[in-house]
């Protein structure tokens, strides 16, 4: 078993492992226990009360982080003709032509988000082995397959901090919500947006407890437990 260094142990000592903190307390503590020299990413990890093997218990959605993600988002658009022109004018970093499609097929994926127009999905499907394993496959359910007219909005949202999340095979969901340099209010804003999106994405087959456990942490930092009920109630007040 790997041993933690002195910095990590000092940071972990500030966290009560038996306590489920309020979202605001947890985010403040995650910020206070960051141990990297670089600007750490703040991550939310959730254990869901869902069965990933059941089709009616899947979760796949997207959320636009109001305070952004604190990083430059590189956007790839799969479109041709008029769609390609619209994508370039809207600020897409890459528009996939045949040469770039071949490059991706060979393993190149230096982009963070991919968007496609419906008529390109036949070609994009051939890249599934590469894009799928990296979470970069455009998907109608996540809103990343849309007509050319919607490309400017999707590109703008992606660059502003739109992030996809999905249930994995271990019944967990992992989402980045910003950087340790963000203010507590900015992190709370993004965390609240995530919880609202999760409520809306609750599948029809969900039974019992929807979210079993939540923790937040910065890159390489200790996990901080969050009160799941308090988290899910965020943004519901009238």
mmCIF file of C-alpha atoms in Angstrom:
data_model
loop_
_atom_site.group_PDB
_atom_site.id
_atom_site.type_symbol
_atom_site.label_atom_id
_atom_site.label_comp_id
_atom_site.label_asym_id
_atom_site.label_seq_id
_atom_site.Cartn_x
_atom_site.Cartn_y
_atom_site.Cartn_z
ATOM 1 C CA UNK A 1 0.000 0.000 0.000
ATOM 2 C CA UNK A 2 1.378 3.407 -1.028
ATOM 3 C CA UNK A 3 2.252 5.722 1.832
ATOM 4 C CA UNK A 4 1.068 9.308 1.795
ATOM 5 C CA UNK A 5 3.588 12.122 2.113
ATOM 6 C CA UNK A 6 3.874 14.648 4.925
ATOM 7 C CA UNK A 7 1.849 17.302 3.055
ATOM 8 C CA UNK A 8 -1.048 14.942 2.451
ATOM 9 C CA UNK A 9 -1.069 13.702 6.045
ATOM 10 C CA UNK A 10 -1.135 17.286 7.351
ATOM 11 C CA UNK A 11 -4.020 18.147 5.012
ATOM 12 C CA UNK A 12 -5.954 14.967 5.879
ATOM 13 C CA UNK A 13 -5.631 15.760 9.596
ATOM 14 C CA UNK A 14 -7.879 18.786 9.024
ATOM 15 C CA UNK A 15 -10.718 16.549 7.759
ATOM 16 C CA UNK A 16 -13.000 14.538 10.074
ATOM 17 C CA UNK A 17 -13.507 11.275 8.126
ATOM 18 C CA UNK A 18 -16.630 10.441 10.134
ATOM 19 C CA UNK A 19 -18.392 13.734 9.405
ATOM 20 C CA UNK A 20 -20.619 14.582 6.434
ATOM 21 C CA UNK A 21 -20.085 18.313 5.931
ATOM 22 C CA UNK A 22 -22.534 20.774 4.430
ATOM 23 C CA UNK A 23 -21.669 21.522 0.770
ATOM 24 C CA UNK A 24 -20.303 24.974 1.667
ATOM 25 C CA UNK A 25 -18.154 23.576 4.509
ATOM 26 C CA UNK A 26 -16.890 20.730 2.325
ATOM 27 C CA UNK A 27 -15.866 23.004 -0.539
ATOM 28 C CA UNK A 28 -14.105 25.405 1.841
ATOM 29 C CA UNK A 29 -12.255 22.458 3.387
ATOM 30 C CA UNK A 30 -11.293 21.056 -0.014
ATOM 31 C CA UNK A 31 -9.786 24.439 -0.891
ATOM 32 C CA UNK A 32 -7.968 24.578 2.455
ATOM 33 C CA UNK A 33 -6.462 21.107 1.996
ATOM 34 C CA UNK A 34 -5.065 21.461 -1.517
ATOM 35 C CA UNK A 35 -1.447 20.280 -1.541
ATOM 36 C CA UNK A 36 -0.196 20.823 -5.096
ATOM 37 C CA UNK A 37 2.028 23.634 -6.328
ATOM 38 C CA UNK A 38 -0.187 24.017 -9.400
ATOM 39 C CA UNK A 39 -3.823 25.180 -9.400
ATOM 40 C CA UNK A 40 -5.597 21.948 -8.476
ATOM 41 C CA UNK A 41 -8.863 20.832 -10.024
ATOM 42 C CA UNK A 42 -11.804 20.503 -7.633
ATOM 43 C CA UNK A 43 -13.626 17.230 -8.240
ATOM 44 C CA UNK A 44 -16.938 15.805 -7.057
ATOM 45 C CA UNK A 45 -17.192 12.023 -6.651
ATOM 46 C CA UNK A 46 -20.576 10.357 -6.168
ATOM 47 C CA UNK A 47 -21.602 6.807 -5.374
ATOM 48 C CA UNK A 48 -25.060 6.353 -6.863
ATOM 49 C CA UNK A 49 -27.889 4.077 -5.736
ATOM 50 C CA UNK A 50 -28.314 2.833 -9.305
ATOM 51 C CA UNK A 51 -27.616 -0.387 -11.183
ATOM 52 C CA UNK A 52 -25.455 0.411 -14.236
ATOM 53 C CA UNK A 53 -26.604 -2.842 -15.877
ATOM 54 C CA UNK A 54 -30.207 -1.649 -16.072
ATOM 55 C CA UNK A 55 -31.170 0.421 -19.120
ATOM 56 C CA UNK A 56 -33.727 2.444 -17.139
ATOM 57 C CA UNK A 57 -31.166 3.410 -14.475
ATOM 58 C CA UNK A 58 -28.628 5.173 -16.677
ATOM 59 C CA UNK A 59 -27.541 8.763 -16.091
ATOM 60 C CA UNK A 60 -25.991 10.769 -18.892
ATOM 61 C CA UNK A 61 -26.392 14.522 -19.076
ATOM 62 C CA UNK A 62 -24.512 17.805 -19.217
ATOM 63 C CA UNK A 63 -24.326 20.985 -17.172
ATOM 64 C CA UNK A 64 -22.981 24.452 -17.902
ATOM 65 C CA UNK A 65 -20.870 25.574 -14.947
ATOM 66 C CA UNK A 66 -21.929 29.191 -14.204
ATOM 67 C CA UNK A 67 -18.443 30.133 -12.967
ATOM 68 C CA UNK A 68 -16.650 28.244 -15.735
ATOM 69 C CA UNK A 69 -14.007 25.560 -15.228
ATOM 70 C CA UNK A 70 -10.902 27.712 -14.989
ATOM 71 C CA UNK A 71 -9.285 26.191 -18.054
ATOM 72 C CA UNK A 72 -9.155 26.625 -21.819
ATOM 73 C CA UNK A 73 -11.562 24.203 -23.487
ATOM 74 C CA UNK A 74 -10.576 22.965 -26.946
ATOM 75 C CA UNK A 75 -13.603 22.174 -29.108
ATOM 76 C CA UNK A 76 -13.695 19.757 -32.039
ATOM 77 C CA UNK A 77 -16.665 19.936 -34.418
ATOM 78 C CA UNK A 78 -17.559 17.204 -36.895
ATOM 79 C CA UNK A 79 -19.268 19.027 -39.756
ATOM 80 C CA UNK A 80 -18.890 19.643 -43.478
ATOM 81 C CA UNK A 81 -19.859 22.412 -45.890
ATOM 82 C CA UNK A 82 -22.089 25.042 -44.319
ATOM 83 C CA UNK A 83 -21.825 23.391 -40.890
ATOM 84 C CA UNK A 84 -18.018 23.578 -41.039
ATOM 85 C CA UNK A 85 -18.194 27.272 -41.971
ATOM 86 C CA UNK A 86 -20.576 28.009 -39.077
ATOM 87 C CA UNK A 87 -18.344 26.071 -36.640
ATOM 88 C CA UNK A 88 -15.204 27.972 -37.686
ATOM 89 C CA UNK A 89 -16.955 31.338 -37.392
ATOM 90 C CA UNK A 90 -18.329 30.349 -33.968
ATOM 91 C CA UNK A 91 -14.814 29.726 -32.628
ATOM 92 C CA UNK A 92 -14.342 25.955 -32.882
ATOM 93 C CA UNK A 93 -10.687 25.043 -32.364
ATOM 94 C CA UNK A 94 -10.867 22.187 -34.860
ATOM 95 C CA UNK A 95 -13.278 21.198 -37.613
ATOM 96 C CA UNK A 96 -12.765 17.609 -38.692
ATOM 97 C CA UNK A 97 -11.961 17.074 -42.348
ATOM 98 C CA UNK A 98 -10.913 13.691 -43.775
ATOM 99 C CA UNK A 99 -7.263 14.282 -42.850
ATOM 100 C CA UNK A 100 -8.135 15.069 -39.239
ATOM 101 C CA UNK A 101 -10.511 12.090 -39.022
ATOM 102 C CA UNK A 102 -7.599 9.881 -40.067
ATOM 103 C CA UNK A 103 -5.396 11.522 -37.427
ATOM 104 C CA UNK A 104 -8.011 10.740 -34.737
ATOM 105 C CA UNK A 105 -8.264 7.165 -35.987
ATOM 106 C CA UNK A 106 -4.531 6.881 -35.331
ATOM 107 C CA UNK A 107 -5.029 7.999 -31.724
ATOM 108 C CA UNK A 108 -4.837 11.820 -31.704
ATOM 109 C CA UNK A 109 -7.303 13.407 -29.253
ATOM 110 C CA UNK A 110 -5.872 16.792 -28.239
ATOM 111 C CA UNK A 111 -9.290 18.329 -27.629
ATOM 112 C CA UNK A 112 -11.674 18.424 -24.661
ATOM 113 C CA UNK A 113 -15.153 18.420 -26.206
ATOM 114 C CA UNK A 114 -16.488 17.110 -29.504
ATOM 115 C CA UNK A 115 -19.718 18.162 -31.191
ATOM 116 C CA UNK A 116 -21.242 16.726 -34.365
ATOM 117 C CA UNK A 117 -24.043 17.495 -36.783
ATOM 118 C CA UNK A 118 -26.382 14.464 -37.300
ATOM 119 C CA UNK A 119 -25.322 13.832 -40.908
ATOM 120 C CA UNK A 120 -21.708 13.293 -39.786
ATOM 121 C CA UNK A 121 -22.482 10.593 -37.225
ATOM 122 C CA UNK A 122 -21.968 7.807 -39.789
ATOM 123 C CA UNK A 123 -18.334 8.856 -40.172
ATOM 124 C CA UNK A 124 -17.915 9.702 -36.477
ATOM 125 C CA UNK A 125 -19.172 6.230 -35.529
ATOM 126 C CA UNK A 126 -16.051 4.738 -37.093
ATOM 127 C CA UNK A 127 -14.007 6.645 -34.508
ATOM 128 C CA UNK A 128 -15.937 5.140 -31.586
ATOM 129 C CA UNK A 129 -13.033 2.981 -30.428
ATOM 130 C CA UNK A 130 -10.899 6.101 -29.934
ATOM 131 C CA UNK A 131 -13.468 8.702 -28.894
ATOM 132 C CA UNK A 132 -15.592 6.398 -26.725
ATOM 133 C CA UNK A 133 -12.766 5.296 -24.443
ATOM 134 C CA UNK A 134 -11.804 8.937 -23.833
ATOM 135 C CA UNK A 135 -15.344 10.167 -23.201
ATOM 136 C CA UNK A 136 -15.249 12.282 -26.366
ATOM 137 C CA UNK A 137 -17.960 10.621 -28.453
ATOM 138 C CA UNK A 138 -20.721 13.049 -29.492
ATOM 139 C CA UNK A 139 -24.072 11.886 -28.137
ATOM 140 C CA UNK A 140 -27.635 13.164 -28.713
ATOM 141 C CA UNK A 141 -28.579 12.511 -25.056
ATOM 142 C CA UNK A 142 -25.756 14.741 -23.892
ATOM 143 C CA UNK A 143 -26.733 17.413 -26.417
ATOM 144 C CA UNK A 144 -23.521 17.168 -28.429
ATOM 145 C CA UNK A 145 -25.218 16.047 -31.635
ATOM 146 C CA UNK A 146 -27.251 18.907 -33.066
ATOM 147 C CA UNK A 147 -28.123 20.717 -36.314
ATOM 148 C CA UNK A 148 -25.626 23.202 -37.751
ATOM 149 C CA UNK A 149 -27.790 26.113 -36.594
ATOM 150 C CA UNK A 150 -27.173 25.092 -32.961
ATOM 151 C CA UNK A 151 -23.376 24.952 -33.284
ATOM 152 C CA UNK A 152 -22.662 28.558 -32.174
ATOM 153 C CA UNK A 153 -24.588 28.020 -28.922
ATOM 154 C CA UNK A 154 -22.979 24.626 -28.213
ATOM 155 C CA UNK A 155 -19.471 25.905 -28.924
ATOM 156 C CA UNK A 156 -20.048 28.938 -26.701
ATOM 157 C CA UNK A 157 -21.392 26.729 -23.870
ATOM 158 C CA UNK A 158 -18.475 24.295 -24.180
ATOM 159 C CA UNK A 159 -15.926 27.083 -23.912
ATOM 160 C CA UNK A 160 -17.828 28.664 -21.006
ATOM 161 C CA UNK A 161 -17.696 25.474 -18.949
ATOM 162 C CA UNK A 162 -20.202 22.919 -20.216
ATOM 163 C CA UNK A 163 -19.311 19.488 -18.929
ATOM 164 C CA UNK A 164 -20.838 16.056 -19.482
ATOM 165 C CA UNK A 165 -21.289 13.493 -16.761
ATOM 166 C CA UNK A 166 -22.420 9.877 -16.819
ATOM 167 C CA UNK A 167 -22.862 6.824 -14.630
ATOM 168 C CA UNK A 168 -19.912 4.463 -14.985
ATOM 169 C CA UNK A 169 -19.747 0.683 -14.583
ATOM 170 C CA UNK A 170 -18.946 1.046 -10.853
ATOM 171 C CA UNK A 171 -22.153 3.080 -10.287
ATOM 172 C CA UNK A 172 -20.163 6.269 -9.708
ATOM 173 C CA UNK A 173 -20.134 9.725 -11.288
ATOM 174 C CA UNK A 174 -17.070 11.975 -11.301
ATOM 175 C CA UNK A 175 -17.307 15.660 -12.253
ATOM 176 C CA UNK A 176 -14.839 18.572 -12.275
ATOM 177 C CA UNK A 177 -16.395 21.778 -10.928
ATOM 178 C CA UNK A 178 -13.525 24.266 -11.080
ATOM 179 C CA UNK A 179 -10.137 25.094 -9.611
ATOM 180 C CA UNK A 180 -8.798 25.493 -6.070
ATOM 181 C CA UNK A 181 -8.158 29.153 -6.910
ATOM 182 C CA UNK A 182 -11.909 29.722 -7.332
ATOM 183 C CA UNK A 183 -13.706 31.515 -4.524
ATOM 184 C CA UNK A 184 -15.999 29.461 -2.279
ATOM 185 C CA UNK A 185 -18.971 31.243 -3.852
ATOM 186 C CA UNK A 186 -17.856 30.264 -7.363
ATOM 187 C CA UNK A 187 -17.435 26.626 -6.344
ATOM 188 C CA UNK A 188 -20.838 26.666 -4.620
ATOM 189 C CA UNK A 189 -22.407 28.124 -7.751
ATOM 190 C CA UNK A 190 -20.979 25.308 -9.883
ATOM 191 C CA UNK A 191 -21.755 22.612 -7.296
ATOM 192 C CA UNK A 192 -25.383 23.808 -7.087
ATOM 193 C CA UNK A 193 -25.704 23.739 -10.888
ATOM 194 C CA UNK A 194 -24.394 20.156 -10.878
ATOM 195 C CA UNK A 195 -26.917 19.066 -8.237
ATOM 196 C CA UNK A 196 -29.775 20.665 -10.171
ATOM 197 C CA UNK A 197 -28.669 18.847 -13.334
ATOM 198 C CA UNK A 198 -28.452 15.556 -11.425
ATOM 199 C CA UNK A 199 -31.994 15.942 -10.116
ATOM 200 C CA UNK A 200 -33.278 16.552 -13.645
ATOM 201 C CA UNK A 201 -31.302 13.557 -14.949
ATOM 202 C CA UNK A 202 -32.745 11.114 -12.377
ATOM 203 C CA UNK A 203 -33.695 8.026 -14.403
ATOM 204 C CA UNK A 204 -37.192 6.555 -14.365
ATOM 205 C CA UNK A 205 -35.920 3.247 -12.980
ATOM 206 C CA UNK A 206 -34.182 4.782 -9.938
ATOM 207 C CA UNK A 207 -35.279 3.110 -6.705
ATOM 208 C CA UNK A 208 -34.482 3.955 -3.096
ATOM 209 C CA UNK A 209 -31.593 6.319 -2.367
ATOM 210 C CA UNK A 210 -30.548 8.168 -5.524
ATOM 211 C CA UNK A 211 -27.139 9.396 -4.302
ATOM 212 C CA UNK A 212 -25.551 7.255 -1.582
ATOM 213 C CA UNK A 213 -22.327 9.175 -0.988
ATOM 214 C CA UNK A 214 -20.682 12.386 -2.145
ATOM 215 C CA UNK A 215 -17.163 13.592 -1.569
ATOM 216 C CA UNK A 216 -15.201 16.549 -2.886
ATOM 217 C CA UNK A 217 -11.440 16.803 -3.236
ATOM 218 C CA UNK A 218 -8.732 18.711 -5.050
ATOM 219 C CA UNK A 219 -6.153 16.944 -7.212
ATOM 220 C CA UNK A 220 -4.126 14.608 -4.949
ATOM 221 C CA UNK A 221 -5.833 16.084 -1.875
ATOM 222 C CA UNK A 222 -7.902 14.246 0.768
ATOM 223 C CA UNK A 223 -11.579 13.532 0.163
ATOM 224 C CA UNK A 224 -14.170 15.486 2.150
ATOM 225 C CA UNK A 225 -17.566 13.846 2.714
ATOM 226 C CA UNK A 226 -20.632 15.906 1.814
ATOM 227 C CA UNK A 227 -24.122 15.543 3.290
ATOM 228 C CA UNK A 228 -25.921 14.054 0.259
ATOM 229 C CA UNK A 229 -29.387 15.211 1.353
ATOM 230 C CA UNK A 230 -28.199 18.790 1.846
ATOM 231 C CA UNK A 231 -26.456 18.646 -1.554
ATOM 232 C CA UNK A 232 -29.523 17.371 -3.411
ATOM 233 C CA UNK A 233 -31.718 20.056 -1.868
ATOM 234 C CA UNK A 234 -29.560 22.873 -3.259
ATOM 235 C CA UNK A 235 -31.388 25.169 -5.617
ATOM 236 C CA UNK A 236 -34.838 23.874 -4.676
ATOM 237 C CA UNK A 237 -35.857 26.776 -2.447
ATOM 238 C CA UNK A 238 -38.530 29.016 -3.961
#
